[in-house]
Coordinates of C-alpha atoms and ligand atoms in Angstrom, one line a residue:
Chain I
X778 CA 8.2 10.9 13.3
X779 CA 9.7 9.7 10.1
X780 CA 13.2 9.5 9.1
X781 CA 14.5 8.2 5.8
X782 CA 18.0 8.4 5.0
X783 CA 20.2 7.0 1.5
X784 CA 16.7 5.0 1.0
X785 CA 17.0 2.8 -2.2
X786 CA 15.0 -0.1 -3.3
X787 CA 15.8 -2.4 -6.3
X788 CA 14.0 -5.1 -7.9
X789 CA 16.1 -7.7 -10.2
X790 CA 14.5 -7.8 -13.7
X791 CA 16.0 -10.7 -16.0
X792 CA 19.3 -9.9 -15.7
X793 CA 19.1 -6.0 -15.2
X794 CA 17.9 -4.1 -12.2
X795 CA 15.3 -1.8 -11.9
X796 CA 16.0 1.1 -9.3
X797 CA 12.7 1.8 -8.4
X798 CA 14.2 4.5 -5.5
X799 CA 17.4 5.8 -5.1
X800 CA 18.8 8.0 -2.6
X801 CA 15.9 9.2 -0.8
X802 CA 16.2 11.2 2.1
X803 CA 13.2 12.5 3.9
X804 CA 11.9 13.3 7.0
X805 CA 8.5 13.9 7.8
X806 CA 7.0 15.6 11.4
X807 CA 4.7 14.5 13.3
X808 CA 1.2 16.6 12.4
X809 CA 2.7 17.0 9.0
X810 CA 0.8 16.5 6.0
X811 CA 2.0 15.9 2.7
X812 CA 1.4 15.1 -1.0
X813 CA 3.1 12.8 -3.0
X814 CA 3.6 13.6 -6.8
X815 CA 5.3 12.7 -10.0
X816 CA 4.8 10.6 -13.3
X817 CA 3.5 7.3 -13.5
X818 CA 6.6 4.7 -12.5
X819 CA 8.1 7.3 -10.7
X820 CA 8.5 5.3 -7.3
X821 CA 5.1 6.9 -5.4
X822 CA 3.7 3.3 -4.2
X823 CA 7.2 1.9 -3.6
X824 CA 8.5 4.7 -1.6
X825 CA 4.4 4.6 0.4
X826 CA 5.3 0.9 1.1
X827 CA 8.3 1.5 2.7
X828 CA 7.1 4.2 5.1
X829 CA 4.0 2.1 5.9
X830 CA 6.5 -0.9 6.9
X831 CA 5.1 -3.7 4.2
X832 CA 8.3 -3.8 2.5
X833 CA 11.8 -3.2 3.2
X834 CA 14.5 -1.3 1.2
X835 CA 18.0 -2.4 -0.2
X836 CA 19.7 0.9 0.6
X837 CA 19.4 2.9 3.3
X838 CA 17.7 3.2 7.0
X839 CA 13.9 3.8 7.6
X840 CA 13.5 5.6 11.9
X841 CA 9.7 5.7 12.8
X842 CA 8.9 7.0 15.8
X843 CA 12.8 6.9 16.8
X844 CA 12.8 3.3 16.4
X845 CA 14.7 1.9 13.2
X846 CA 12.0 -0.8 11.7
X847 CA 15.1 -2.9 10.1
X848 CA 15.8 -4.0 13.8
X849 CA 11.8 -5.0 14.3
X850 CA 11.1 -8.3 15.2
X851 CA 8.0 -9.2 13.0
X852 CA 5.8 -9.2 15.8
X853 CA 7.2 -5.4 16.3
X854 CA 6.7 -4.9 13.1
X855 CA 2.5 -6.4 13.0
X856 CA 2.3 -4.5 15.5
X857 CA 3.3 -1.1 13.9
X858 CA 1.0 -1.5 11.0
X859 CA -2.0 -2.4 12.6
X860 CA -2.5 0.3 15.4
X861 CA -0.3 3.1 14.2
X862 CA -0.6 3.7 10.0
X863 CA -3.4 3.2 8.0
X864 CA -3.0 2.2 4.4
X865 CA -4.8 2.8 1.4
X866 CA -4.1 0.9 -1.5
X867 CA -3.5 1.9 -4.9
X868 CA -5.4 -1.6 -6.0
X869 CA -7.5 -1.4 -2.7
X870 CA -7.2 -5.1 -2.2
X871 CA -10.4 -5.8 0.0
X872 CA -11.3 -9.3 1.2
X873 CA -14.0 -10.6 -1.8
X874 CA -15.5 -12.9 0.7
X875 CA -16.8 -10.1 2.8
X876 CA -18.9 -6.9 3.1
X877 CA -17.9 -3.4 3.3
X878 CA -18.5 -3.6 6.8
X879 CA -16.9 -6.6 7.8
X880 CA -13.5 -5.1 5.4
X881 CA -14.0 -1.9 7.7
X882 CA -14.0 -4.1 10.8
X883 CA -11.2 -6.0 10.1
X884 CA -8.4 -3.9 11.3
X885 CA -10.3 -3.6 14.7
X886 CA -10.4 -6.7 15.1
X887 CA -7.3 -7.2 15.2
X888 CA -6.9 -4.3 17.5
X889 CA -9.1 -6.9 19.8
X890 CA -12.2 -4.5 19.8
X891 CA -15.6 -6.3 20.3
X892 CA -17.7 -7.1 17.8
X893 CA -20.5 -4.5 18.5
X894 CA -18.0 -1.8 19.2
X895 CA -16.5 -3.0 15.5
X896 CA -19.6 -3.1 13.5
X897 CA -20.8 0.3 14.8
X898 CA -17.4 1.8 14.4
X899 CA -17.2 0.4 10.7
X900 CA -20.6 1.7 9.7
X901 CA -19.8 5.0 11.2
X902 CA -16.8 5.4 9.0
X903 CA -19.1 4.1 5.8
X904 CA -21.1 6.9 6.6
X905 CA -18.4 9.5 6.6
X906 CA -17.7 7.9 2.9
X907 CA -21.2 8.1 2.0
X908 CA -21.5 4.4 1.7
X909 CA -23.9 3.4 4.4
X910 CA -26.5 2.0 2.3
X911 CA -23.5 -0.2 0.6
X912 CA -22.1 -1.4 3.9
X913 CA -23.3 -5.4 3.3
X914 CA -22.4 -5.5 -0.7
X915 CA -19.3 -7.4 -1.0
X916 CA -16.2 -5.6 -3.4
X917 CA -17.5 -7.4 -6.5
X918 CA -21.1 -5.5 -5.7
X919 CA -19.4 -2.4 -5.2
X920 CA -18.5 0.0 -8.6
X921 CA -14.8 1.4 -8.6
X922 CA -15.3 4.7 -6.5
X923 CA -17.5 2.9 -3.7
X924 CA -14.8 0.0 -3.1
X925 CA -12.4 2.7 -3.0
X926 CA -13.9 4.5 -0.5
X927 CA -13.9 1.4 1.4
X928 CA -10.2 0.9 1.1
X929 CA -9.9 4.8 2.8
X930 CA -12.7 3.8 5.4
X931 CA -10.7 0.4 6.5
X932 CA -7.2 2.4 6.3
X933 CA -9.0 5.2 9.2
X934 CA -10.9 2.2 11.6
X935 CA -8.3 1.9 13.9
X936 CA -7.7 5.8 14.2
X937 CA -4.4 5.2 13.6
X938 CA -1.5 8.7 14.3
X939 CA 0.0 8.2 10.4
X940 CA -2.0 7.4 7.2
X941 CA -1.0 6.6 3.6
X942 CA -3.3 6.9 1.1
X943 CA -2.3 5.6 -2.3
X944 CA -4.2 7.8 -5.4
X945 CA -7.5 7.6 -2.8
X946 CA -9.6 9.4 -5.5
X947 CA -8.5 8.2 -8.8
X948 CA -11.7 6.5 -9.1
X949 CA -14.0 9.1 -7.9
X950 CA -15.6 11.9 -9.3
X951 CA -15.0 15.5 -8.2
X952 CA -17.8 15.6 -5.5
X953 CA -17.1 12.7 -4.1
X954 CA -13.5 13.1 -4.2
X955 CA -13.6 15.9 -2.9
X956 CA -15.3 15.0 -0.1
X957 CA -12.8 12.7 0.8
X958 CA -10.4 15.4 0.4
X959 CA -11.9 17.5 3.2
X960 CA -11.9 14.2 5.4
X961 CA -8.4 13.6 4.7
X962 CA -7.4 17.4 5.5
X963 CA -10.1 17.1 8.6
X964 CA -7.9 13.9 9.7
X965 CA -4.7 16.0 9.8
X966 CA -6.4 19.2 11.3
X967 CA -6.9 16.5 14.0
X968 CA -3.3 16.0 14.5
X969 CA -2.4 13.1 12.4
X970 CA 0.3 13.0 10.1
X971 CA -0.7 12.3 6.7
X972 CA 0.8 11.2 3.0
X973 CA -1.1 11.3 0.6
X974 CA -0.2 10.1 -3.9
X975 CA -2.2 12.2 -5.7
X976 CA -1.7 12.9 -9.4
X977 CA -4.2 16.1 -8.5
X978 CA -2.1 19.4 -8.9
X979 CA -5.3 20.9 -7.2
X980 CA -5.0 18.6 -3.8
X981 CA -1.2 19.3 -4.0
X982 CA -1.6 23.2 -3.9
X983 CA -4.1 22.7 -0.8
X984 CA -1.8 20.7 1.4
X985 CA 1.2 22.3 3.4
X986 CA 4.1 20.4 1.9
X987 CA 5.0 18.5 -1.8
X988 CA 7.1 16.0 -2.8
X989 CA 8.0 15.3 -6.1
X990 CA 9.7 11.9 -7.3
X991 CA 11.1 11.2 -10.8
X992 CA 12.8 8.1 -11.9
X993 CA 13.0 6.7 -8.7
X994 CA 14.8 10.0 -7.2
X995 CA 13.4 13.1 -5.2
X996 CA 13.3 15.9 -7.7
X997 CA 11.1 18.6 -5.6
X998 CA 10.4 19.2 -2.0
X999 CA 8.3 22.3 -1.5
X1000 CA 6.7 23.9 1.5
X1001 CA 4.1 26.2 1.3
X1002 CA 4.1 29.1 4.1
X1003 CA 1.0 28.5 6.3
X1004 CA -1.5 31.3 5.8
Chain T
X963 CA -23.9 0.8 -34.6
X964 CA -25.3 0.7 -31.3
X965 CA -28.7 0.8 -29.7
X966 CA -30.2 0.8 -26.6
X967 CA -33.7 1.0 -25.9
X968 CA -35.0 0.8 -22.3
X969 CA -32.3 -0.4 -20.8
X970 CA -32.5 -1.4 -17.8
X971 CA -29.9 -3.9 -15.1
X972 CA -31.1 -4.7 -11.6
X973 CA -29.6 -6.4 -8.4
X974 CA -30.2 -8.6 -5.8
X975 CA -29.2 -7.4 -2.6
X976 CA -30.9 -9.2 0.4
X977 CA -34.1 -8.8 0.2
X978 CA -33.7 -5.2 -1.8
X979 CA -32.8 -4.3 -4.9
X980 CA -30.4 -1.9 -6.4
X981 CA -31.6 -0.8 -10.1
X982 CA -27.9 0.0 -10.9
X983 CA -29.5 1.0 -14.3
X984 CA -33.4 2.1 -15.6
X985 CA -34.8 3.0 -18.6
X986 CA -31.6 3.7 -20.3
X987 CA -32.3 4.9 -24.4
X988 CA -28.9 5.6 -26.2
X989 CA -28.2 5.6 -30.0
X990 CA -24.1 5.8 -30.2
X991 CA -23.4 6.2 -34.7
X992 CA -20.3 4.3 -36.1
X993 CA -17.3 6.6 -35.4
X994 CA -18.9 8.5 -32.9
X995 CA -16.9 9.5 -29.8
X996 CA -18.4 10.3 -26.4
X997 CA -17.5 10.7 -22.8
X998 CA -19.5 9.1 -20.4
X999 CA -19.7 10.4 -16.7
X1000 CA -21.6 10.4 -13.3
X1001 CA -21.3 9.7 -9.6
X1002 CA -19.4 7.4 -8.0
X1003 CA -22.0 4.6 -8.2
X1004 CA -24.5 6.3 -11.0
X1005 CA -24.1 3.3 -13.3
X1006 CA -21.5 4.0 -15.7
X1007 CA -19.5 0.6 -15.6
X1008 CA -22.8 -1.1 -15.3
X1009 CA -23.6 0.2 -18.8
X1010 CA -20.5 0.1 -20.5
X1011 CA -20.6 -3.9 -19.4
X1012 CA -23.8 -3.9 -21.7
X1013 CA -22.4 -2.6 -24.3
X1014 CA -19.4 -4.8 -24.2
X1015 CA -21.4 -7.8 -24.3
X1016 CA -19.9 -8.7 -21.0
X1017 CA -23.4 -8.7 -19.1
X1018 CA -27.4 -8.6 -20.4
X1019 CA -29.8 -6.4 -19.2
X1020 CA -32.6 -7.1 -17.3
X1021 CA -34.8 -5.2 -19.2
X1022 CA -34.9 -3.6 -22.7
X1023 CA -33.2 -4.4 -25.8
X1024 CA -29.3 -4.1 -27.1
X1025 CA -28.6 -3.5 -31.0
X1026 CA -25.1 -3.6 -32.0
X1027 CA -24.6 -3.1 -35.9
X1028 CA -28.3 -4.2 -36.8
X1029 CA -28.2 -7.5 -34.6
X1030 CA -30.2 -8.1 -31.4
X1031 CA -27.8 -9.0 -28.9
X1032 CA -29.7 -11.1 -26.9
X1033 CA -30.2 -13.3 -29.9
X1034 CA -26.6 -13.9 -30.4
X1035 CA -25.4 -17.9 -29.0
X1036 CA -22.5 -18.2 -27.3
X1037 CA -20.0 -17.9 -29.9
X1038 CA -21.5 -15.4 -31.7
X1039 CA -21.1 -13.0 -28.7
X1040 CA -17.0 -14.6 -28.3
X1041 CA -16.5 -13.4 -31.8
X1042 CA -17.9 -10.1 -31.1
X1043 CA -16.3 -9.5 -28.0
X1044 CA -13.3 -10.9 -30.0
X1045 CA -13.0 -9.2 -33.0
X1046 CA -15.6 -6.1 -32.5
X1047 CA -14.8 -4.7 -29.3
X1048 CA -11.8 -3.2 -27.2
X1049 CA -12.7 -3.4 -23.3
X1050 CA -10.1 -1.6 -21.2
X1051 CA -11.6 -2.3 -17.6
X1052 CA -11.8 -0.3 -14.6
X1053 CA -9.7 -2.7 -12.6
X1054 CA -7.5 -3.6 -15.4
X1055 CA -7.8 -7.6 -15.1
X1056 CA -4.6 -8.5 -16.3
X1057 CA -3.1 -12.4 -16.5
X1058 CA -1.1 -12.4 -13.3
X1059 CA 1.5 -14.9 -14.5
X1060 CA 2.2 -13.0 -17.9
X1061 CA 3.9 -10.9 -18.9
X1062 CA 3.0 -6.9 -20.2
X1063 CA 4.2 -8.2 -23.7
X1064 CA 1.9 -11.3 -23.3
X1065 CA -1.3 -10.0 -22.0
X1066 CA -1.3 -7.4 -24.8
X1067 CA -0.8 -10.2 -27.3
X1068 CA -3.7 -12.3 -25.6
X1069 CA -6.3 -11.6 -28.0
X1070 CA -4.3 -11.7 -31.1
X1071 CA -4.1 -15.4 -30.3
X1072 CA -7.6 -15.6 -30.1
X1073 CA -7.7 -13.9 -33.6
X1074 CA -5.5 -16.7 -34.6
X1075 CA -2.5 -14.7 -35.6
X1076 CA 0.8 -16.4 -35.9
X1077 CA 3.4 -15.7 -33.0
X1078 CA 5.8 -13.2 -34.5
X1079 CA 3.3 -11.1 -35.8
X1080 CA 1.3 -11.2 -32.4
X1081 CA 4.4 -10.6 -30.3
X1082 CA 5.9 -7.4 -33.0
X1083 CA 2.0 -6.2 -32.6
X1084 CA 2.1 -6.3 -28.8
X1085 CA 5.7 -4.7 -28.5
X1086 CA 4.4 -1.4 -31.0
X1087 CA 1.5 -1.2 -29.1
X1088 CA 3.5 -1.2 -25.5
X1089 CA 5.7 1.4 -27.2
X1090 CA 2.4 3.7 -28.4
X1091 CA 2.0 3.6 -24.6
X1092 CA 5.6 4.2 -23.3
X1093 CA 6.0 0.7 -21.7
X1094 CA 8.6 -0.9 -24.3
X1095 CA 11.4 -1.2 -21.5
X1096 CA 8.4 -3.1 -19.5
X1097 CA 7.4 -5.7 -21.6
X1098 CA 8.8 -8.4 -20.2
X1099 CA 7.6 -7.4 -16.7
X1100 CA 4.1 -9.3 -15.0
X1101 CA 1.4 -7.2 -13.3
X1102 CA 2.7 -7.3 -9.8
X1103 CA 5.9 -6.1 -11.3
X1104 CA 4.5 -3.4 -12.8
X1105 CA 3.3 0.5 -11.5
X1106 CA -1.1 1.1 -11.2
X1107 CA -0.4 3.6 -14.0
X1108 CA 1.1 0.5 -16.0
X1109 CA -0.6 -2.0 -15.6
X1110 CA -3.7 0.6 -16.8
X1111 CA -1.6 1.2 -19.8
X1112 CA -1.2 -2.5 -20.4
X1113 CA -5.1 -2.8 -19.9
X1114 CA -5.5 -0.1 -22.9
X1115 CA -2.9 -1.7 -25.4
X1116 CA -4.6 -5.0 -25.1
X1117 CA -8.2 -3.8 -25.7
X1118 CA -6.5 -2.3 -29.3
X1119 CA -4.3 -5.6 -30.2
X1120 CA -7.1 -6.9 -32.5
X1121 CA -7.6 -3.1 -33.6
X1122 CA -11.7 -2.9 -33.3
X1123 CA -14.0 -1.0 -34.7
X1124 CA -15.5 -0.1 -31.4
X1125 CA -13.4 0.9 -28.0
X1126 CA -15.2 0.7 -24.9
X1127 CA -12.8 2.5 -21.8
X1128 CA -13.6 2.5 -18.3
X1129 CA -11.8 5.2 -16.7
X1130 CA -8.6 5.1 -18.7
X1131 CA -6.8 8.1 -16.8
X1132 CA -7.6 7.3 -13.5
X1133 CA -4.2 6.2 -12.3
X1134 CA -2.1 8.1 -14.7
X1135 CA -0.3 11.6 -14.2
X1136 CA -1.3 14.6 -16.2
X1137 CA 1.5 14.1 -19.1
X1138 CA 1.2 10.6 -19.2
X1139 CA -2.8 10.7 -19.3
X1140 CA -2.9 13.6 -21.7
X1141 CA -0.8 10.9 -24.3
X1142 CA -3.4 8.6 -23.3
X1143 CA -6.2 10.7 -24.3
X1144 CA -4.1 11.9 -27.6
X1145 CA -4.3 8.1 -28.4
X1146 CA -8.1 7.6 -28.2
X1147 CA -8.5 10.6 -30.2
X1148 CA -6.6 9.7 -33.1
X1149 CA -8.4 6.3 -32.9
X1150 CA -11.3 7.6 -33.0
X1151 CA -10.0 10.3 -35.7
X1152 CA -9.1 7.0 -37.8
X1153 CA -13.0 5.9 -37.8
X1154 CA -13.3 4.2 -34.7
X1155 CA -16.3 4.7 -32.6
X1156 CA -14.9 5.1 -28.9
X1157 CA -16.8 5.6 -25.5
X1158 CA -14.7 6.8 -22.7
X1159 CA -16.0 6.5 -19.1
X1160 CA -13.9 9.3 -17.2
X1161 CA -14.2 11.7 -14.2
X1162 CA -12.2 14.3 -16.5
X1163 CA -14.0 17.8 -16.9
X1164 CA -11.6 18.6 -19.7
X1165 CA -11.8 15.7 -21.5
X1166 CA -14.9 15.5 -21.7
X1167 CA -15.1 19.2 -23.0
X1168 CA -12.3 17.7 -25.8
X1169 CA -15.0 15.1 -27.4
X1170 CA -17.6 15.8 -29.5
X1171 CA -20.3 14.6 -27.4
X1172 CA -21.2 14.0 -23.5
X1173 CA -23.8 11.7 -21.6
X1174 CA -24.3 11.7 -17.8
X1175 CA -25.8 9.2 -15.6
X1176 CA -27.2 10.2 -12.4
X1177 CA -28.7 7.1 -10.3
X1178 CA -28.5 4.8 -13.2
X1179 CA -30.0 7.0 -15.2
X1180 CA -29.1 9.2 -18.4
X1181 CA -29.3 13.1 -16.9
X1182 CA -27.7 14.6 -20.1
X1183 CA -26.7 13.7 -23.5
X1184 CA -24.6 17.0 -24.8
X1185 CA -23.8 17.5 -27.9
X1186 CA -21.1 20.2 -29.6
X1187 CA -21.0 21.7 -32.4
X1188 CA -18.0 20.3 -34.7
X1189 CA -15.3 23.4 -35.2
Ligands
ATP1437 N1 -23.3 -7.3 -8.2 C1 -23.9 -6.2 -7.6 N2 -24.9 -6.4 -6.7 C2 -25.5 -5.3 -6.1 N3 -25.2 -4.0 -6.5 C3 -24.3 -3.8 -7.5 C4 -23.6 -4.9 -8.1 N4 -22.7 -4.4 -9.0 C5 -22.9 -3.0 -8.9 N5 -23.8 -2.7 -8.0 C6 -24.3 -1.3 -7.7 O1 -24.7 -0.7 -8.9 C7 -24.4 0.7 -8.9 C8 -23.7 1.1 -10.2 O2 -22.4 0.5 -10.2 P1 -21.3 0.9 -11.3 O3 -20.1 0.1 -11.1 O4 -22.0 0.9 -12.7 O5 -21.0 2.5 -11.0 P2 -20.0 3.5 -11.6 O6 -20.8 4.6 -12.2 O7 -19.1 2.8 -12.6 O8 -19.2 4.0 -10.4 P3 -17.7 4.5 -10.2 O9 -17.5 5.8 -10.8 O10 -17.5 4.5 -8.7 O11 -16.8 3.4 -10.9 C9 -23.6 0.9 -7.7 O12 -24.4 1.7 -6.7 C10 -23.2 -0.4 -7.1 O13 -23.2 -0.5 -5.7
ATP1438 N1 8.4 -6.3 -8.5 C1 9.0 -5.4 -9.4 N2 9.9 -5.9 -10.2 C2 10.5 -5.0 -11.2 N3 10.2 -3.7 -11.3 C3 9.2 -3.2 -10.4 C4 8.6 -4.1 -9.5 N4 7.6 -3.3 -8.8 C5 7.7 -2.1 -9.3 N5 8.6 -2.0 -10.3 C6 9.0 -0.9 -11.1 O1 9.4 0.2 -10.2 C7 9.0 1.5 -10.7 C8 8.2 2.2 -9.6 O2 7.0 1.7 -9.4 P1 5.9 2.4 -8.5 O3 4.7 1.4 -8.3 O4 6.5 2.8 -7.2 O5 5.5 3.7 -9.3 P2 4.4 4.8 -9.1 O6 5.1 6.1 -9.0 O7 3.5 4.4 -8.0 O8 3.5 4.8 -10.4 P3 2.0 5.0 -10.8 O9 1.7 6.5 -10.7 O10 1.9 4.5 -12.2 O11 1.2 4.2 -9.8 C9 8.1 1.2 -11.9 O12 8.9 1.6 -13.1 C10 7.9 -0.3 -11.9 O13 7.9 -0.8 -13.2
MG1439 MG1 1.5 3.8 -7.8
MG1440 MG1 -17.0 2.4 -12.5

């Protein structure tokens, strides 16, 4: 499903250049589920944003779903990221002017869904996150953990075959994060192929497959036997 | 130094309101340390707002070092927030169009230091936090796991007495969080009083005292025994 190959991605700094990736291969199955490790400025959210098509690298060639995304027009390309991956964000980055529910709705909107098809989709997936009773409050009325669970909820609304999820429980606490582990392991047991960042050893150990990046570089790629 | 006697912090929401915070009684001494944790949603940020001056209750009263908070006028609480207290916020809120070296050297200004000092103050403190080689970088050029440490070297530029830390770790691998926590230990083993908001089992085990919120409400206060 995914297919990276020489991937590097540099960012001009004054007059030096940071290599925030280099020479990343990688290829990821469909159904596959992974987790994404290593120290902080490692490359985690720069590699996730090339794989979920809202950036493009300076080295190398990205195939997803056989198709190489450099040669997507950007309608192609819109297309990609709103019906087949779902993105959670490291900084979230939910609409302020709108509710939970209305952030939820959004990508299914896009998706042309009506609106009472939307709104009852949306609340159903504030449910699974435990923030029903949150689903009008607007981010800025929402503490760190609940508009992060809005972030995952939005990223899962149009049921999308490939998710990234960007440190999705760095805010929470273990009972709620580990909720949302079990409906990110649920989400693959249905099929999908997942990514996840996690700086949790104890996620890593539970999930089939871990990658490990450091300085920009992959320094460990490990499989665990299925039981 | 700090006192809080039925505290309490509601919101509108429609036509319901959320008591985010009730009958909240907390004594914190001068050079205390203590962890602070709870649910997703139980209230935490809510309070350490309070105690940062950064929002008033909507009941009960707020004592920092003998004076009555809500009796303090405008400048007054400006010079506290200033001068007394180190905020490290959840969300980070970092100056989008300045740089790592800048933001840290934001409230040094305010403390009217002159420019070489602030900007030789601001580049130790990046390196106490392993972002020396990023200093010249804005937010958006920067990883989550920086731009947290950013957060936490400006909340110590004016080096105050009391450090207020809302989920320091969140974003930040086990190594690089562990130097984190080393840090706020050996402020606080310098005399400061520090309260540290974190989901962290095992750092909260490493400080000398523990209060949980539950629904806006203190559930424990944990004390243990000095070795
Ligand atoms: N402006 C607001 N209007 C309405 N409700 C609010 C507002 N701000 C916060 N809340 C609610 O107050 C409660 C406490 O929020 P707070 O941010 O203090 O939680 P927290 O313990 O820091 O959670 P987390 O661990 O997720 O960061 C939450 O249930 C939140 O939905
Ligand atoms: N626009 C940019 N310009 C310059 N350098 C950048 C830019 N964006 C990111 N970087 C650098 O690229 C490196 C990788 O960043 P990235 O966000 O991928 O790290 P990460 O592994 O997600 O870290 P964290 O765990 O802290 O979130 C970092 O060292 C960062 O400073
Ligand atoms: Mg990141
Ligand atoms: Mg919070």
């Amino acid at each position: 499903m995914i297919e990276l190959r020489g991937i590097g991605r540099d960012y001009a700094s004054g007059d030096a250049t940071v290599h925030a990736l280099s020479d990343v291969d990688l290829e990821i199955e469909t159904g596959e589920m992974l987790t994404l490790l290593g120290p902080s400025g490692s490359g985690k959210s720069t590699l996730l944003h090339l794989l979920g098509c809202l950036d493009r690298p300076t080295h190398g060639s990205y195939h997803l779903l056989g198709r190489d995304v450099s040669r997507l027009d950007r309608n192609q390309l819109a297309a990609v990221r709103g019906e087949q991956i779902g993105f959670v964000f490291q900084r979230f980055h939910l609409m302020p002017r709108s509710t939970a529910l209305e952030n939820v709705a959004l990508p299914l909107r896009f998706a042309g869904v009506g609106a009472r098809e939307r709104r009852a989709r949306a609340a159903d997936l504030l449910r699974r996150v435990g923030l029903e009773d949150r689903r009008h409050h607007r981010p800025a009325e929402l503490s760190g953990g609940q508009q992060q669970r809005v972030a995952i909820a939005r990223a899962l609304a149009a049921d999308p075959p490939l998710i990234l999820a960007d440190e999705p429980t760095g805010n929470l606490d273990s009972q709620v994060g580990g909720e949302i582990v079990d409906l990110l392991l649920e989400l693959h047991s249905e099929g999908r192929t997942v990514v996840v960042i996690t700086h949790d050893e104890g996620l890593a150990a539970r999930t089939e497959r871990t990658v490990r990046l450091l300085d920009g570089r992959v320094f460990a790629d490990e499989r665990v036997a299925p039981d």
